[in-house]
Amino acid sequence: HRDLTGIGKLARHEILYLLSEAEQWVALNRTSAKHTDLLAGLTIINAFFENSTRTLLSFEIAGKRLGADVVNMHAATSSVKKGETLIDTAITLNAMRADAIVIRHGSSGATGLIADKVDCPVLNAGDGQHEHPTQALLDALTLRHALAERGEGAEDFTGLNVVICGDILHSRVARSNILCLTAMGAKVRVCAPPALMPAGIEAMGVEVHHRFDDALDGAEVVMMLRLQSERMSGQFIPSPREYRHLYGLTAKRLAIARPDALVMHPGPMNRGVEIDSEVADLAGRSLITRQVEMGVAIRMACLDVLTRETRGVEGWA
Ligand code: CP
């Protein structure tokens, strides 16, 4: 079976295929019916070992809109709390004959480990500091729509200047987005305090900055990330007030970027720390709620494409 464990495992044409497949679901989700029976009879298990609002709900909505039976397993109320291992949990889910398993886990590589143990496709809903592939795909779909509305639509992002600023070290969103955006031709700058920048990240084809004002100069897209305090292990980082001063996206700072620069944030946001409300809610420029809308369509596309083998339908392009 084919899994979705990371953008790093996808070819460029497969990224573009998933984005184009999502368009039909964007259109369906904007109708009043919002439903098809494409995946009727299939069982999808969402196994979340870490908290989530957007990813869990959108995978659940995506599966239900495609007509599948969707079951959610929350680690906090599962036998994980009684000491059951990740592998034993995976074997248990497999024995229930799930047709797809969606996993969020705090350990990098956990999704790949489970994918090797089960008979159905596994979709990574975020694993530690490794990857969050559906986030990168929904971000790409959001950008495509926003650029198309401005008459700058193209299949890929050749030459587009994107800044990703925040806790790059701990961010699976940053990693998946770097892989996705560079595969689609964008020029990516990353910006973080030195303690929150992974060593050797230049090898991913990005430009490294520690001064946000420098990184913003000429930017067409500004993607902000929160500080992941739950993953910190003694790194020296500024206080929230200092952080906002140095790395927060304020209206004044956004003015350094291109005049029509687009603002993105995967959520959850810490308003007044990495992003000011004035910017997060900026009509016509902030894509944050659009990102959430696109999340449902992308997850519908991923569930459809990855279960095609089970359904005996022609698979990837
Ligand atoms: N962007 C994102 O993954 O949000 P959640 O943690 O709420 O799923």
Coordinates of N, CA and C and ligand atoms in Angstrom, one line a residue, residues 48 51-56 104 125 132 135 172-173 266-268 299, ligand 1:
F48 N -5.0 10.0 17.2 CA -4.3 11.3 17.5 C -3.7 11.2 18.9
N51 N -2.6 16.8 20.7 CA -3.7 17.6 20.5 C -3.8 18.2 19.1
S52 N -5.1 18.4 18.7 CA -5.3 19.0 17.4 C -6.7 19.6 17.4
T53 N -6.9 20.7 16.7 CA -8.2 21.2 16.4 C -8.4 21.0 14.9
R54 N -7.6 21.8 14.1 CA -7.8 21.8 12.6 C -7.6 20.5 11.9
T55 N -6.5 19.8 12.2 CA -6.2 18.6 11.5 C -7.2 17.5 11.8
L56 N -7.4 17.3 13.0 CA -8.4 16.2 13.4 C -9.8 16.4 12.8
R104 N -1.4 11.3 14.2 CA -0.6 12.4 14.7 C 0.1 11.8 15.9
A125 N -0.5 12.9 10.0 CA -1.2 14.2 10.4 C -0.3 15.0 11.3
H132 N 4.5 17.3 8.3 CA 3.0 17.5 8.4 C 2.6 17.8 7.0
Q135 N -0.6 19.6 5.7 CA -0.5 21.1 6.0 C 0.2 21.8 4.8
R172 N 7.4 20.9 12.2 CA 7.2 19.9 11.1 C 6.5 20.7 9.9
V173 N 5.7 21.7 10.2 CA 5.1 22.5 9.2 C 6.1 23.2 8.3
P266 N -0.3 28.5 10.0 CA -1.0 27.2 10.1 C -2.0 27.1 11.2
G267 N -1.8 27.9 12.3 CA -2.6 27.8 13.5 C -2.0 26.6 14.3
P268 N -2.3 26.6 15.6 CA -2.9 27.7 16.4 C -2.0 28.9 16.5
R299 N -7.5 17.1 2.4 CA -7.6 15.8 3.1 C -8.6 14.9 2.4
Ligands
CP1 N1 -2.2 23.4 11.8 C1 -2.4 22.4 12.6 O1 -1.9 21.3 12.5 O2 -3.3 22.7 13.6 P1 -3.9 21.7 14.7 O3 -2.7 21.4 15.6 O4 -5.0 22.4 15.4 O5 -4.3 20.4 14.0

